[in-house]
CSV table of N, CA and C and ligand atoms in Angstrom, one decimal:
chain,number,residue,atom,x,y,z
A,1294,MET,N,-67.5,-25.2,-84.3
A,1294,MET,CA,-67.3,-24.0,-85.2
A,1294,MET,C,-66.5,-22.9,-84.5
A,1295,MET,N,-65.5,-22.4,-85.1
A,1295,MET,CA,-64.7,-21.4,-84.5
A,1295,MET,C,-65.5,-20.1,-84.4
A,1296,GLU,N,-65.5,-19.4,-83.3
A,1296,GLU,CA,-66.4,-18.3,-83.1
A,1296,GLU,C,-65.7,-17.3,-82.1
A,1297,ARG,N,-66.1,-16.1,-82.2
A,1297,ARG,CA,-65.6,-15.1,-81.2
A,1297,ARG,C,-66.8,-14.5,-80.4
A,1298,THR,N,-66.4,-14.1,-79.2
A,1298,THR,CA,-67.4,-13.5,-78.3
A,1298,THR,C,-66.8,-12.4,-77.5
A,1299,LEU,N,-67.6,-11.5,-76.9
A,1299,LEU,CA,-67.1,-10.4,-76.1
A,1299,LEU,C,-67.3,-10.8,-74.7
A,1300,GLY,N,-66.2,-10.6,-73.9
A,1300,GLY,CA,-66.3,-10.9,-72.5
A,1300,GLY,C,-66.0,-9.6,-71.7
A,1301,ILE,N,-66.5,-9.5,-70.5
A,1301,ILE,CA,-66.2,-8.3,-69.7
A,1301,ILE,C,-66.0,-8.8,-68.2
A,1302,ILE,N,-64.9,-8.3,-67.6
A,1302,ILE,CA,-64.9,-8.4,-66.1
A,1302,ILE,C,-65.4,-7.1,-65.6
A,1303,LYS,N,-66.5,-7.2,-64.9
A,1303,LYS,CA,-67.3,-6.0,-64.5
A,1303,LYS,C,-66.5,-5.3,-63.3
A,1304,PRO,N,-67.0,-4.1,-63.0
A,1304,PRO,CA,-66.3,-3.3,-61.9
A,1304,PRO,C,-66.2,-4.0,-60.6
A,1305,ASP,N,-67.1,-4.9,-60.2
A,1305,ASP,CA,-67.0,-5.6,-59.0
A,1305,ASP,C,-65.8,-6.6,-59.0
A,1306,GLY,N,-65.6,-7.3,-60.2
A,1306,GLY,CA,-64.5,-8.2,-60.3
A,1306,GLY,C,-63.2,-7.5,-60.3
A,1307,VAL,N,-63.1,-6.4,-61.0
A,1307,VAL,CA,-61.9,-5.6,-61.1
A,1307,VAL,C,-61.5,-5.1,-59.6
A,1308,GLY,N,-62.6,-4.6,-59.0
A,1308,GLY,CA,-62.4,-4.0,-57.6
A,1308,GLY,C,-62.0,-5.1,-56.6
A,1309,ARG,N,-62.4,-6.3,-56.8
A,1309,ARG,CA,-62.0,-7.3,-55.8
A,1309,ARG,C,-60.8,-8.1,-56.2
A,1310,ASP,N,-60.1,-7.6,-57.2
A,1310,ASP,CA,-58.8,-8.2,-57.6
A,1310,ASP,C,-58.8,-9.7,-58.0
A,1311,ILE,N,-59.9,-10.0,-58.8
A,1311,ILE,CA,-60.0,-11.3,-59.3
A,1311,ILE,C,-59.8,-11.4,-60.9
A,1312,ILE,N,-59.2,-10.3,-61.4
A,1312,ILE,CA,-58.9,-10.3,-62.9
A,1312,ILE,C,-58.1,-11.6,-63.3
A,1313,GLY,N,-57.1,-11.8,-62.5
A,1313,GLY,CA,-56.2,-13.0,-62.9
A,1313,GLY,C,-56.9,-14.3,-62.7
A,1314,THR,N,-57.7,-14.4,-61.7
A,1314,THR,CA,-58.5,-15.7,-61.5
A,1314,THR,C,-59.4,-15.9,-62.7
A,1315,VAL,N,-60.2,-14.9,-63.1
A,1315,VAL,CA,-61.1,-15.0,-64.2
A,1315,VAL,C,-60.4,-15.4,-65.5
A,1316,LEU,N,-59.3,-14.6,-65.8
A,1316,LEU,CA,-58.5,-14.9,-67.0
A,1316,LEU,C,-58.0,-16.3,-67.0
A,1317,GLU,N,-57.5,-16.8,-65.8
A,1317,GLU,CA,-57.0,-18.2,-65.8
A,1317,GLU,C,-58.1,-19.2,-66.1
A,1318,ARG,N,-59.3,-19.0,-65.6
A,1318,ARG,CA,-60.4,-19.9,-65.9
A,1318,ARG,C,-60.7,-19.9,-67.4
A,1319,ILE,N,-60.7,-18.7,-68.0
A,1319,ILE,CA,-60.9,-18.6,-69.4
A,1319,ILE,C,-59.9,-19.4,-70.2
A,1320,GLU,N,-58.6,-19.2,-69.9
A,1320,GLU,CA,-57.5,-19.9,-70.6
A,1320,GLU,C,-57.6,-21.4,-70.4
A,1321,LYS,N,-57.8,-21.8,-69.1
A,1321,LYS,CA,-57.8,-23.2,-68.8
A,1321,LYS,C,-59.0,-23.9,-69.5
A,1322,ALA,N,-60.1,-23.1,-69.9
A,1322,ALA,CA,-61.2,-23.7,-70.6
A,1322,ALA,C,-60.9,-23.9,-72.1
A,1323,GLY,N,-59.8,-23.4,-72.5
A,1323,GLY,CA,-59.4,-23.5,-73.9
A,1323,GLY,C,-59.9,-22.4,-74.8
A,1324,LEU,N,-60.3,-21.3,-74.2
A,1324,LEU,CA,-60.7,-20.1,-75.0
A,1324,LEU,C,-59.4,-19.2,-75.1
A,1325,LYS,N,-59.2,-18.7,-76.3
A,1325,LYS,CA,-58.0,-17.9,-76.6
A,1325,LYS,C,-58.4,-16.4,-76.4
A,1326,ILE,N,-57.6,-15.7,-75.6
A,1326,ILE,CA,-57.9,-14.2,-75.4
A,1326,ILE,C,-57.2,-13.5,-76.6
A,1327,VAL,N,-57.9,-13.0,-77.5
A,1327,VAL,CA,-57.3,-12.4,-78.7
A,1327,VAL,C,-57.2,-10.9,-78.7
A,1328,ALA,N,-58.0,-10.3,-77.8
A,1328,ALA,CA,-57.9,-8.8,-77.5
A,1328,ALA,C,-58.3,-8.6,-76.1
A,1329,LEU,N,-57.7,-7.6,-75.5
A,1329,LEU,CA,-58.0,-7.3,-74.1
A,1329,LEU,C,-57.5,-5.9,-73.7
A,1330,LYS,N,-58.4,-5.2,-73.0
A,1330,LYS,CA,-58.0,-3.9,-72.4
A,1330,LYS,C,-58.8,-3.5,-71.2
A,1331,MET,N,-58.3,-2.5,-70.5
A,1331,MET,CA,-59.1,-2.0,-69.3
A,1331,MET,C,-59.7,-0.7,-69.8
A,1332,ILE,N,-61.0,-0.5,-69.5
A,1332,ILE,CA,-61.7,0.8,-69.8
A,1332,ILE,C,-62.5,1.2,-68.7
A,1333,ARG,N,-62.9,2.5,-68.7
A,1333,ARG,CA,-63.9,3.0,-67.7
A,1333,ARG,C,-65.0,3.6,-68.5
A,1334,MET,N,-66.2,3.0,-68.5
A,1334,MET,CA,-67.3,3.5,-69.2
A,1334,MET,C,-68.0,4.7,-68.5
A,1335,SER,N,-68.4,5.7,-69.3
A,1335,SER,CA,-69.3,6.7,-68.8
A,1335,SER,C,-70.7,6.1,-68.7
A,1336,LYS,N,-71.5,6.9,-68.0
A,1336,LYS,CA,-72.9,6.4,-67.9
A,1336,LYS,C,-73.6,6.3,-69.2
A,1337,VAL,N,-73.3,7.3,-70.1
A,1337,VAL,CA,-73.9,7.2,-71.5
A,1337,VAL,C,-73.4,6.0,-72.2
A,1338,GLN,N,-72.1,5.7,-72.1
A,1338,GLN,CA,-71.5,4.6,-72.8
A,1338,GLN,C,-72.1,3.3,-72.2
A,1339,ALA,N,-72.3,3.2,-70.9
A,1339,ALA,CA,-72.9,2.0,-70.3
A,1339,ALA,C,-74.3,1.8,-70.8
A,1340,LYS,N,-75.1,2.9,-70.9
A,1340,LYS,CA,-76.4,2.9,-71.4
A,1340,LYS,C,-76.5,2.4,-72.9
A,1341,GLY,N,-75.5,2.8,-73.7
A,1341,GLY,CA,-75.4,2.3,-75.1
A,1341,GLY,C,-75.1,0.9,-75.1
A,1342,PHE,N,-74.2,0.4,-74.3
A,1342,PHE,CA,-73.9,-1.0,-74.2
A,1342,PHE,C,-75.1,-1.9,-73.9
A,1343,TYR,N,-75.9,-1.4,-72.9
A,1343,TYR,CA,-77.0,-2.2,-72.4
A,1343,TYR,C,-78.3,-1.7,-73.0
A,1344,LYS,N,-78.3,-1.1,-74.2
A,1344,LYS,CA,-79.4,-0.5,-74.8
A,1344,LYS,C,-80.6,-1.5,-75.0
A,1345,VAL,N,-80.3,-2.8,-75.2
A,1345,VAL,CA,-81.3,-3.8,-75.3
A,1345,VAL,C,-82.2,-3.9,-74.0
A,1346,HIS,N,-81.6,-3.4,-72.9
A,1346,HIS,CA,-82.4,-3.5,-71.6
A,1346,HIS,C,-83.1,-2.2,-71.3
A,1347,GLU,N,-83.1,-1.2,-72.2
A,1347,GLU,CA,-83.7,0.1,-72.0
A,1347,GLU,C,-85.2,-0.2,-71.6
A,1348,GLY,N,-85.6,0.5,-70.5
A,1348,GLY,CA,-87.0,0.3,-70.1
A,1348,GLY,C,-87.2,-0.8,-69.1
A,1349,ARG,N,-86.2,-1.7,-68.9
A,1349,ARG,CA,-86.3,-2.7,-67.8
A,1349,ARG,C,-86.1,-2.0,-66.5
A,1350,PRO,N,-86.7,-2.6,-65.4
A,1350,PRO,CA,-86.6,-1.9,-64.1
A,1350,PRO,C,-85.1,-1.8,-63.6
A,1351,PHE,N,-84.2,-2.6,-64.1
A,1351,PHE,CA,-82.9,-2.6,-63.6
A,1351,PHE,C,-81.9,-1.8,-64.5
A,1352,TYR,N,-82.4,-1.2,-65.5
A,1352,TYR,CA,-81.6,-0.5,-66.5
A,1352,TYR,C,-80.8,0.7,-65.9
A,1353,GLU,N,-81.4,1.5,-65.1
A,1353,GLU,CA,-80.6,2.6,-64.4
A,1353,GLU,C,-79.6,2.1,-63.5
A,1354,SER,N,-80.0,1.1,-62.7
A,1354,SER,CA,-79.1,0.6,-61.7
A,1354,SER,C,-77.9,-0.1,-62.4
A,1355,VAL,N,-78.1,-1.0,-63.3
A,1355,VAL,CA,-77.0,-1.8,-63.9
A,1355,VAL,C,-76.1,-0.8,-64.7
A,1356,THR,N,-76.6,0.2,-65.3
A,1356,THR,CA,-75.7,1.2,-66.0
A,1356,THR,C,-74.9,2.1,-65.1
A,1357,ASP,N,-75.5,2.4,-63.9
A,1357,ASP,CA,-74.7,3.0,-62.8
A,1357,ASP,C,-73.6,2.1,-62.4
A,1358,PHE,N,-73.9,0.9,-62.2
A,1358,PHE,CA,-72.9,-0.1,-61.8
A,1358,PHE,C,-71.8,-0.3,-62.8
A,1359,MET,N,-72.2,-0.4,-64.1
A,1359,MET,CA,-71.2,-0.6,-65.1
A,1359,MET,C,-70.3,0.6,-65.3
A,1360,SER,N,-70.7,1.8,-64.9
A,1360,SER,CA,-69.9,3.0,-65.1
A,1360,SER,C,-69.3,3.4,-63.8
A,1361,SER,N,-69.4,2.5,-62.7
A,1361,SER,CA,-68.9,2.9,-61.4
A,1361,SER,C,-67.4,2.7,-61.2
A,1362,GLY,N,-66.7,2.0,-62.2
A,1362,GLY,CA,-65.3,1.7,-62.1
A,1362,GLY,C,-64.8,1.1,-63.3
A,1363,PRO,N,-63.5,0.8,-63.4
A,1363,PRO,CA,-63.0,0.1,-64.6
A,1363,PRO,C,-63.5,-1.3,-64.9
A,1364,CYS,N,-63.6,-1.6,-66.1
A,1364,CYS,CA,-63.9,-3.0,-66.6
A,1364,CYS,C,-62.7,-3.5,-67.4
A,1365,VAL,N,-62.6,-4.8,-67.5
A,1365,VAL,CA,-61.7,-5.4,-68.4
A,1365,VAL,C,-62.6,-6.0,-69.6
A,1366,VAL,N,-62.3,-5.5,-70.8
A,1366,VAL,CA,-63.1,-6.0,-71.9
A,1366,VAL,C,-62.2,-6.9,-72.8
A,1367,MET,N,-62.7,-7.9,-73.4
A,1367,MET,CA,-61.9,-8.8,-74.1
A,1367,MET,C,-62.7,-9.6,-75.2
A,1368,ILE,N,-61.9,-10.0,-76.2
A,1368,ILE,CA,-62.5,-10.8,-77.3
A,1368,ILE,C,-61.9,-12.2,-77.1
A,1369,LEU,N,-62.8,-13.2,-77.0
A,1369,LEU,CA,-62.4,-14.6,-76.8
A,1369,LEU,C,-62.7,-15.4,-78.0
A,1370,GLU,N,-61.8,-16.3,-78.4
A,1370,GLU,CA,-62.0,-17.1,-79.6
A,1370,GLU,C,-61.9,-18.6,-79.3
A,1371,GLY,N,-62.7,-19.4,-79.9
A,1371,GLY,CA,-62.6,-20.8,-79.7
A,1371,GLY,C,-63.8,-21.5,-80.3
A,1372,ASP,N,-63.8,-22.8,-80.1
A,1372,ASP,CA,-64.9,-23.6,-80.6
A,1372,ASP,C,-66.2,-23.3,-79.8
A,1373,ASP,N,-67.2,-22.9,-80.5
A,1373,ASP,CA,-68.5,-22.5,-79.9
A,1373,ASP,C,-68.3,-21.5,-78.7
A,1374,ALA,N,-67.4,-20.5,-79.0
A,1374,ALA,CA,-67.0,-19.6,-77.9
A,1374,ALA,C,-68.1,-19.0,-77.1
A,1375,ILE,N,-69.2,-18.6,-77.8
A,1375,ILE,CA,-70.3,-17.9,-77.1
A,1375,ILE,C,-70.9,-18.8,-76.0
A,1376,ALA,N,-71.3,-20.0,-76.4
A,1376,ALA,CA,-71.9,-21.0,-75.4
A,1376,ALA,C,-70.8,-21.4,-74.4
A,1377,ALA,N,-69.6,-21.6,-74.8
A,1377,ALA,CA,-68.5,-22.1,-73.9
A,1377,ALA,C,-68.3,-21.1,-72.8
A,1378,TYR,N,-68.2,-19.8,-73.2
A,1378,TYR,CA,-67.9,-18.8,-72.2
A,1378,TYR,C,-69.2,-18.6,-71.3
A,1379,ARG,N,-70.4,-18.6,-71.8
A,1379,ARG,CA,-71.5,-18.5,-71.0
A,1379,ARG,C,-71.6,-19.7,-70.0
A,1380,GLY,N,-71.2,-20.8,-70.4
A,1380,GLY,CA,-71.2,-22.0,-69.5
A,1380,GLY,C,-70.2,-21.8,-68.4
A,1381,LEU,N,-69.1,-21.1,-68.7
A,1381,LEU,CA,-68.0,-20.8,-67.7
A,1381,LEU,C,-68.5,-19.8,-66.7
A,1382,MET,N,-69.3,-18.8,-67.2
A,1382,MET,CA,-69.9,-17.7,-66.4
A,1382,MET,C,-70.9,-18.2,-65.4
A,1383,GLY,N,-71.8,-19.1,-65.9
A,1383,GLY,CA,-73.0,-19.5,-65.1
A,1383,GLY,C,-74.2,-18.5,-65.3
A,1384,ALA,N,-75.3,-18.9,-64.7
A,1384,ALA,CA,-76.6,-18.2,-64.8
A,1384,ALA,C,-76.4,-16.7,-64.3
A,1385,THR,N,-77.3,-15.8,-64.9
A,1385,THR,CA,-77.3,-14.4,-64.4
A,1385,THR,C,-77.4,-14.3,-62.9
A,1386,ASN,N,-78.3,-15.0,-62.4
A,1386,ASN,CA,-78.5,-15.0,-60.9
A,1386,ASN,C,-77.6,-16.1,-60.3
A,1387,TYR,N,-76.6,-15.6,-59.6
A,1387,TYR,CA,-75.5,-16.6,-59.1
A,1387,TYR,C,-76.1,-17.7,-58.2
A,1388,GLU,N,-77.3,-17.4,-57.6
A,1388,GLU,CA,-77.9,-18.5,-56.7
A,1388,GLU,C,-78.4,-19.6,-57.6
A,1389,GLU,N,-78.6,-19.4,-58.9
A,1389,GLU,CA,-79.1,-20.4,-59.8
A,1389,GLU,C,-77.9,-21.0,-60.6
A,1390,ALA,N,-76.7,-20.4,-60.5
A,1390,ALA,CA,-75.6,-20.8,-61.4
A,1390,ALA,C,-75.0,-22.1,-60.9
A,1391,ALA,N,-74.6,-22.9,-61.9
A,1391,ALA,CA,-74.0,-24.2,-61.6
A,1391,ALA,C,-72.8,-24.1,-60.7
A,1392,GLU,N,-72.5,-25.1,-59.9
A,1392,GLU,CA,-71.3,-25.2,-59.1
A,1392,GLU,C,-70.1,-25.1,-60.1
A,1393,GLY,N,-69.1,-24.4,-59.6
A,1393,GLY,CA,-67.8,-24.2,-60.3
A,1393,GLY,C,-67.8,-23.1,-61.3
A,1394,THR,N,-68.9,-22.5,-61.5
A,1394,THR,CA,-69.0,-21.4,-62.5
A,1394,THR,C,-68.4,-20.1,-61.8
A,1395,ILE,N,-68.0,-19.1,-62.7
A,1395,ILE,CA,-67.5,-17.9,-62.1
A,1395,ILE,C,-68.5,-17.1,-61.3
A,1396,ARG,N,-69.7,-17.0,-61.8
A,1396,ARG,CA,-70.7,-16.3,-61.0
A,1396,ARG,C,-71.1,-17.0,-59.7
A,1397,ARG,N,-71.2,-18.3,-59.7
A,1397,ARG,CA,-71.5,-19.1,-58.5
A,1397,ARG,C,-70.4,-18.9,-57.5
A,1398,ASP,N,-69.2,-18.8,-57.9
A,1398,ASP,CA,-68.0,-18.7,-57.0
A,1398,ASP,C,-67.8,-17.3,-56.5
A,1399,PHE,N,-68.1,-16.3,-57.3
A,1399,PHE,CA,-67.7,-14.9,-57.0
A,1399,PHE,C,-68.7,-13.9,-57.0
A,1400,ALA,N,-69.9,-14.1,-57.6
A,1400,ALA,CA,-70.9,-13.0,-57.6
A,1400,ALA,C,-71.5,-12.8,-56.2
A,1401,THR,N,-71.9,-11.5,-56.0
A,1401,THR,CA,-72.5,-11.2,-54.7
A,1401,THR,C,-73.9,-10.8,-54.7
A,1402,ASP,N,-74.4,-10.5,-55.9
A,1402,ASP,CA,-75.9,-10.3,-56.1
A,1402,ASP,C,-76.2,-10.4,-57.6
A,1403,ILE,N,-77.5,-10.3,-57.9
A,1403,ILE,CA,-77.9,-10.6,-59.3
A,1403,ILE,C,-77.3,-9.6,-60.3
A,1404,GLU,N,-77.0,-8.4,-59.7
A,1404,GLU,CA,-76.4,-7.3,-60.6
A,1404,GLU,C,-74.9,-7.4,-60.6
A,1405,LYS,N,-74.3,-7.5,-59.4
A,1405,LYS,CA,-72.9,-7.5,-59.3
A,1405,LYS,C,-72.4,-9.0,-59.4
A,1406,ASN,N,-72.4,-9.4,-60.7
A,1406,ASN,CA,-72.2,-10.8,-61.0
A,1406,ASN,C,-70.9,-11.0,-61.8
A,1407,VAL,N,-69.9,-10.1,-61.6
A,1407,VAL,CA,-68.5,-10.3,-62.0
A,1407,VAL,C,-68.2,-10.3,-63.5
A,1408,VAL,N,-69.0,-10.9,-64.3
A,1408,VAL,CA,-68.7,-11.1,-65.7
A,1408,VAL,C,-69.9,-10.9,-66.6
A,1409,HIS,N,-69.5,-10.5,-67.8
A,1409,HIS,CA,-70.5,-10.5,-68.9
A,1409,HIS,C,-70.0,-11.3,-70.1
A,1410,GLY,N,-70.9,-11.9,-70.8
A,1410,GLY,CA,-70.6,-12.6,-72.1
A,1410,GLY,C,-71.7,-12.4,-73.1
A,1411,SER,N,-71.4,-12.2,-74.3
A,1411,SER,CA,-72.4,-12.1,-75.4
A,1411,SER,C,-73.3,-13.4,-75.4
A,1412,ASP,N,-74.6,-13.2,-75.8
A,1412,ASP,CA,-75.5,-14.3,-75.8
A,1412,ASP,C,-75.9,-14.8,-77.2
A,1413,SER,N,-75.4,-14.2,-78.2
A,1413,SER,CA,-75.7,-14.7,-79.6
A,1413,SER,C,-74.7,-14.1,-80.5
A,1414,PRO,N,-74.6,-14.7,-81.7
A,1414,PRO,CA,-73.6,-14.1,-82.7
A,1414,PRO,C,-73.9,-12.7,-83.0
A,1415,GLU,N,-75.2,-12.3,-83.1
A,1415,GLU,CA,-75.5,-10.9,-83.4
A,1415,GLU,C,-75.1,-9.9,-82.3
A,1416,THR,N,-75.3,-10.3,-81.0
A,1416,THR,CA,-74.9,-9.4,-79.9
A,1416,THR,C,-73.4,-9.4,-79.8
A,1417,ALA,N,-72.7,-10.6,-80.1
A,1417,ALA,CA,-71.3,-10.6,-80.1
A,1417,ALA,C,-70.7,-9.6,-81.1
A,1418,ARG,N,-71.3,-9.6,-82.3
A,1418,ARG,CA,-70.8,-8.7,-83.3
A,1418,ARG,C,-70.9,-7.2,-82.8
A,1419,PHE,N,-72.1,-6.9,-82.3
A,1419,PHE,CA,-72.4,-5.5,-81.8
A,1419,PHE,C,-71.4,-5.2,-80.7
A,1420,GLU,N,-71.3,-6.1,-79.7
A,1420,GLU,CA,-70.5,-5.8,-78.5
A,1420,GLU,C,-69.0,-5.7,-78.8
A,1421,MET,N,-68.5,-6.6,-79.7
A,1421,MET,CA,-67.0,-6.5,-80.1
A,1421,MET,C,-66.8,-5.2,-80.8
A,1422,ASP,N,-67.7,-4.8,-81.7
A,1422,ASP,CA,-67.5,-3.5,-82.4
A,1422,ASP,C,-67.7,-2.3,-81.4
A,1423,TYR,N,-68.4,-2.5,-80.3
A,1423,TYR,CA,-68.6,-1.4,-79.4
A,1423,TYR,C,-67.3,-1.0,-78.7
A,1424,PHE,N,-66.5,-2.0,-78.5
A,1424,PHE,CA,-65.3,-1.8,-77.7
A,1424,PHE,C,-64.0,-1.8,-78.4
A,1425,PHE,N,-63.9,-2.5,-79.6
A,1425,PHE,CA,-62.7,-2.7,-80.3
A,1425,PHE,C,-62.7,-2.3,-81.7
A,1426,SER,N,-61.6,-1.6,-82.1
A,1426,SER,CA,-61.5,-1.2,-83.5
A,1426,SER,C,-61.2,-2.4,-84.4
A,1427,ALA,N,-61.3,-2.2,-85.7
A,1427,ALA,CA,-61.0,-3.3,-86.6
A,1427,ALA,C,-59.5,-3.7,-86.4
A,1428,LEU,N,-58.6,-2.7,-86.2
A,1428,LEU,CA,-57.2,-3.0,-86.0
A,1428,LEU,C,-57.0,-3.9,-84.7
A,1429,GLU,N,-57.6,-3.5,-83.6
A,1429,GLU,CA,-57.4,-4.2,-82.4
A,1429,GLU,C,-58.0,-5.6,-82.5
A,1430,ALA,N,-59.0,-5.8,-83.3
A,1430,ALA,CA,-59.7,-7.1,-83.3
A,1430,ALA,C,-59.2,-7.9,-84.5
A,1431,ALA,N,-58.2,-7.4,-85.2
A,1431,ALA,CA,-57.7,-8.1,-86.4
A,1431,ALA,C,-57.2,-9.5,-86.1
A,1432,PRO,N,-57.5,-10.5,-87.0
A,1432,PRO,CA,-57.0,-11.9,-86.8
A,1432,PRO,C,-55.4,-11.8,-86.7
A,1433,ALA,N,-54.9,-12.7,-85.9
A,1433,ALA,CA,-53.4,-12.7,-85.8
A,1433,ALA,C,-52.7,-13.1,-87.1
B,907,GDP,P1,-76.6,-11.8,-68.7
B,907,GDP,O1,-76.6,-12.0,-70.1
B,907,GDP,O2,-76.5,-13.2,-67.9
B,907,GDP,O3,-75.6,-10.9,-68.2
B,907,GDP,O4,-78.0,-11.3,-68.2
B,907,GDP,P2,-79.0,-10.1,-68.8
B,907,GDP,O5,-78.6,-9.7,-70.2
B,907,GDP,O6,-80.4,-10.6,-68.5
B,907,GDP,O7,-78.8,-8.9,-67.8
B,907,GDP,C1,-77.7,-8.0,-68.0
B,907,GDP,C2,-77.1,-7.7,-66.6
B,907,GDP,O8,-78.1,-6.9,-65.9
B,907,GDP,C3,-76.9,-8.9,-65.7
B,907,GDP,O9,-75.6,-9.5,-65.9
B,907,GDP,C4,-76.9,-8.2,-64.3
B,907,GDP,O10,-75.7,-7.5,-64.0
B,907,GDP,C5,-78.0,-7.2,-64.5
B,907,GDP,N1,-79.3,-7.7,-64.1
B,907,GDP,C6,-80.1,-8.7,-64.7
B,907,GDP,N2,-81.2,-8.9,-64.1
B,907,GDP,C7,-81.2,-8.1,-63.1
B,907,GDP,C8,-82.2,-7.8,-62.0
B,907,GDP,O11,-83.3,-8.4,-61.9
B,907,GDP,N3,-81.9,-6.8,-61.1
B,907,GDP,C9,-80.7,-6.1,-61.2
B,907,GDP,N4,-80.4,-5.1,-60.3
B,907,GDP,N5,-79.8,-6.3,-62.2
B,907,GDP,C10,-80.0,-7.3,-63.1
């Protein structure tokens, strides 16, 4: 089933100059990058993005991290894109992530784990709308 998902290269990935590496893995996996831009979130914007985690012990820390530098945000399209991209990313905790995944290869701790990907069609809709206008996300 053709699907869209929201991907982010987090501030640690951008800071470590692995934008190209991550994008290459995405393209080689057969996912189409249909929208892409670099943004810098404020603390308030990062809190809005991770609102589902409000109240969790890591909420303050992860929103500080996500607003600490620029991120690359993108919309990816492909067959079962949500699961396909999460498979490419690997588990949240890089120590548990499968060999060859982005997080296993590049993450440095459970928080600084290089990439984000939506985890359901509902969050994908919310997250794509959070960063992209209807014009930017329009079908080609
Ligand atoms: P994801 O969907 O795999 O990104 O994982 P979650 O939605 O559970 O968590 C969102 C993000 O919060 C993760 O990607 C990490 O950057 C961060 N995070 C998750 N769990 C922890 C934790 O236990 N400690 C800290 N410091 N950060 C965490």
